[in-house]
Amino acid sequence: MDFAERFAHWRTPGYRRSVAIRRAVGIALVAVAAAQLVIGAAREDPAVLVFSREVAPGVALTTDDVELRRLPDTAVPEGALRDAALVDGQVLAAAAAPGEVVTTTRLVGPDLTAALVADEPEGEPFSMVPVPVAEVDVIPLLTHGARVDVVGQGPRTVATGGRVVTAGEEGTVLVLLRQSDAEEVAASSLSEPLTLVLSARPRAFTMP
């Protein structure tokens, strides 16, 4: 049966043409409904901020570093941000890759502090203290969240149980410590060289 014979019933009024037309209309309606479901589902997906490019830790973010993207609700983590104005000028705690969702715990602030010390016992509140590093080559070893102790001359232990917040390329390490320890470290850094010792790995890094 050639093409003309196969579709001859479309040109001839009768039962076969009516059935064929109803089938074609039914298929078209199903296709339209399916397309509407897909479009509707996409519109219902929440729009959240993701990083639009690689960003180094310790960098102050701008609106050019992020973009809005619709993601399935199951793929959106807790604390995801949806307004680019909320990240403008905020400091990134750990390196970010394109497509990663921007959350409050990725930025230096109270939510990040709470996450870092969630396993710490109750007591004196924590504060962040910046400590300049003499040799920037050690910066890659001071990863976000690493536990460190601060040692001064003597040697003497200035503070223990610190957590690295950021270790930027500028040579400054931001360390989270109990309030009194943070004050002691800030004062000591003005008068003596300090050393950071990784609690998990006993290796020291000299600071001015």
Coordinates of C-alpha atoms in Angstrom, one line a residue:
M1 CA 0.0 0.0 0.0
D2 CA 1.5 3.3 -1.1
F3 CA 1.3 6.6 0.7
A4 CA -1.8 7.8 -1.2
E5 CA -3.7 4.6 -0.5
R6 CA -2.8 4.6 3.2
F7 CA -4.2 8.1 3.8
A8 CA -7.1 7.9 1.2
H9 CA -9.6 7.6 4.0
W10 CA -8.7 11.1 5.2
R11 CA -10.2 12.5 2.0
T12 CA -13.3 10.3 2.0
P13 CA -16.1 11.2 4.3
G14 CA -17.2 8.3 6.5
Y15 CA -16.6 6.3 9.6
R16 CA -12.9 5.6 9.0
R17 CA -12.1 9.3 8.6
S18 CA -14.1 10.2 11.8
V19 CA -12.1 7.6 13.8
A20 CA -8.8 8.8 12.4
I21 CA -9.6 12.4 13.1
R22 CA -10.7 11.6 16.7
R23 CA -7.4 9.6 17.2
A24 CA -5.3 12.5 15.9
V25 CA -7.1 15.0 18.1
G26 CA -6.7 12.7 21.1
I27 CA -3.0 12.3 20.5
A28 CA -2.6 16.1 20.1
L29 CA -4.5 16.8 23.4
V30 CA -2.3 14.3 25.2
A31 CA 0.9 15.9 23.8
V32 CA -0.4 19.4 24.8
A33 CA -1.3 18.2 28.3
A34 CA 2.2 16.6 28.8
A35 CA 3.9 19.7 27.6
Q36 CA 1.9 21.8 30.1
L37 CA 2.8 19.5 32.9
V38 CA 6.5 19.8 32.1
I39 CA 6.3 23.6 31.8
G40 CA 4.2 23.8 35.0
A41 CA 6.6 21.7 37.0
A42 CA 9.5 23.8 35.8
R43 CA 7.8 26.9 36.9
E44 CA 7.1 25.5 40.3
D45 CA 10.7 24.6 40.9
P46 CA 12.3 27.2 43.3
A47 CA 14.7 29.7 41.9
V48 CA 17.9 29.7 44.1
L49 CA 21.3 31.3 43.8
V50 CA 24.2 29.3 42.4
F51 CA 27.8 30.3 41.8
S52 CA 28.2 31.3 38.2
R53 CA 32.0 30.8 38.3
E54 CA 34.9 29.5 40.4
V55 CA 35.4 31.7 43.5
A56 CA 38.4 31.4 45.9
P57 CA 38.0 31.3 49.7
G58 CA 38.2 34.6 51.5
V59 CA 36.9 36.6 48.5
A60 CA 34.2 39.2 49.0
L61 CA 31.4 38.2 46.6
T62 CA 29.7 40.4 44.1
T63 CA 26.4 39.9 42.2
D64 CA 28.5 38.8 39.2
D65 CA 29.7 35.7 41.1
V66 CA 26.1 34.3 41.4
E67 CA 23.0 33.7 39.3
L68 CA 19.5 32.5 39.8
R69 CA 18.7 28.9 38.6
R70 CA 15.6 26.8 39.0
L71 CA 16.3 23.5 40.7
P72 CA 14.0 20.6 41.9
D73 CA 12.9 21.2 45.5
T74 CA 14.7 18.0 46.6
A75 CA 18.0 19.4 45.3
V76 CA 17.8 22.7 47.3
P77 CA 19.7 22.5 50.6
E78 CA 18.7 24.1 53.8
G79 CA 19.8 27.8 54.0
A80 CA 19.8 28.3 50.2
L81 CA 19.7 32.0 49.3
R82 CA 17.4 33.4 46.7
D83 CA 18.4 37.1 46.6
A84 CA 21.7 38.2 45.0
A85 CA 21.7 41.4 47.1
L86 CA 22.1 39.2 50.2
V87 CA 25.6 37.9 49.0
D88 CA 27.0 41.2 47.7
G89 CA 30.0 42.0 49.8
Q90 CA 29.8 38.8 51.9
V91 CA 33.0 36.8 52.4
L92 CA 33.2 33.2 51.0
A93 CA 34.4 30.7 53.6
A94 CA 35.5 27.9 51.3
A95 CA 36.2 27.6 47.6
A96 CA 33.1 27.4 45.3
A97 CA 32.6 25.8 41.9
P98 CA 30.1 26.9 39.2
G99 CA 26.7 25.5 39.8
E100 CA 27.0 25.0 43.5
V101 CA 24.1 26.4 45.5
V102 CA 24.8 29.4 47.7
T103 CA 23.9 28.8 51.3
T104 CA 24.3 30.8 54.5
T105 CA 26.9 28.4 55.8
R106 CA 29.1 29.1 52.8
L107 CA 29.4 32.7 53.9
V108 CA 31.3 34.1 56.9
G109 CA 28.6 34.8 59.4
P110 CA 26.5 33.5 62.3
D111 CA 25.1 30.5 60.4
L112 CA 28.7 29.4 59.5
T113 CA 29.9 29.9 63.1
A114 CA 27.0 27.8 64.4
A115 CA 27.8 25.0 61.9
L116 CA 31.5 24.9 62.8
V117 CA 31.0 24.7 66.6
A118 CA 27.9 22.5 66.6
D119 CA 29.8 19.7 68.2
E120 CA 31.5 22.0 70.8
P121 CA 30.2 22.0 74.5
E122 CA 28.3 24.9 75.8
G123 CA 30.3 27.7 77.3
E124 CA 31.9 31.0 76.3
P125 CA 30.7 32.3 72.9
F126 CA 33.0 32.1 69.9
S127 CA 34.6 35.0 68.0
M128 CA 36.6 35.2 64.8
V129 CA 40.2 36.6 64.9
P130 CA 42.3 37.3 61.8
V131 CA 45.9 36.1 62.0
P132 CA 48.5 37.1 59.4
V133 CA 50.6 34.3 57.9
A134 CA 54.2 35.0 57.1
E135 CA 54.6 32.3 54.4
V136 CA 51.6 32.1 52.1
D137 CA 52.7 28.7 50.8
V138 CA 51.1 27.1 53.8
I139 CA 47.7 28.6 53.0
P140 CA 46.4 25.5 51.0
L141 CA 47.1 23.3 54.0
L142 CA 44.9 25.3 56.3
T143 CA 41.5 24.0 55.0
H144 CA 38.2 25.4 56.1
G145 CA 37.0 23.8 59.4
A146 CA 40.5 22.4 60.3
R147 CA 41.2 22.4 64.1
V148 CA 44.2 24.4 65.1
D149 CA 46.1 25.5 68.3
V150 CA 47.9 28.8 68.5
V151 CA 51.4 28.7 70.0
G152 CA 53.6 31.7 70.9
Q153 CA 57.2 32.1 71.9
G154 CA 58.7 29.9 74.6
P155 CA 56.9 28.0 73.3
R156 CA 53.7 28.7 75.1
T157 CA 50.2 27.8 74.2
V158 CA 48.1 30.9 73.6
A159 CA 44.8 29.1 72.6
T160 CA 43.6 25.7 71.7
G161 CA 40.6 24.3 69.8
G162 CA 40.4 26.9 67.1
R163 CA 38.7 26.3 63.8
V164 CA 39.9 27.7 60.5
V165 CA 37.2 29.8 58.9
T166 CA 39.1 31.1 55.8
A167 CA 42.6 31.0 54.7
G168 CA 42.8 33.6 51.9
E169 CA 45.6 34.1 49.4
E170 CA 46.3 37.5 51.0
G171 CA 48.1 35.7 53.8
T172 CA 45.5 36.1 56.6
V173 CA 43.9 33.2 58.4
L174 CA 40.6 33.8 60.0
V175 CA 40.3 31.6 63.1
L176 CA 37.3 30.9 65.2
L177 CA 38.0 30.8 69.0
R178 CA 36.3 31.2 72.3
Q179 CA 36.0 34.9 73.1
S180 CA 38.7 35.2 75.7
D181 CA 41.1 33.1 73.5
A182 CA 40.4 35.3 70.5
E183 CA 41.3 38.4 72.5
E184 CA 44.5 36.8 73.8
V185 CA 45.5 35.8 70.3
A186 CA 44.8 39.3 68.9
A187 CA 46.9 40.9 71.7
S188 CA 49.7 38.4 71.3
S189 CA 50.0 38.8 67.6
L190 CA 51.0 42.4 68.2
S191 CA 54.0 41.6 70.3
E192 CA 55.3 38.1 69.3
P193 CA 55.3 35.7 66.4
L194 CA 52.6 33.0 66.6
T195 CA 52.5 29.5 65.2
L196 CA 49.4 27.6 64.1
V197 CA 49.5 23.8 64.9
L198 CA 47.0 21.6 63.1
S199 CA 45.4 19.4 65.8
A200 CA 45.0 16.4 63.5
R201 CA 48.5 16.8 62.1
P202 CA 51.3 18.1 64.3
R203 CA 52.8 20.5 61.9
A204 CA 53.5 24.2 62.7
F205 CA 53.3 27.3 60.6
T206 CA 55.1 30.4 61.7
M207 CA 53.3 33.8 61.7
P208 CA 54.8 37.2 62.2

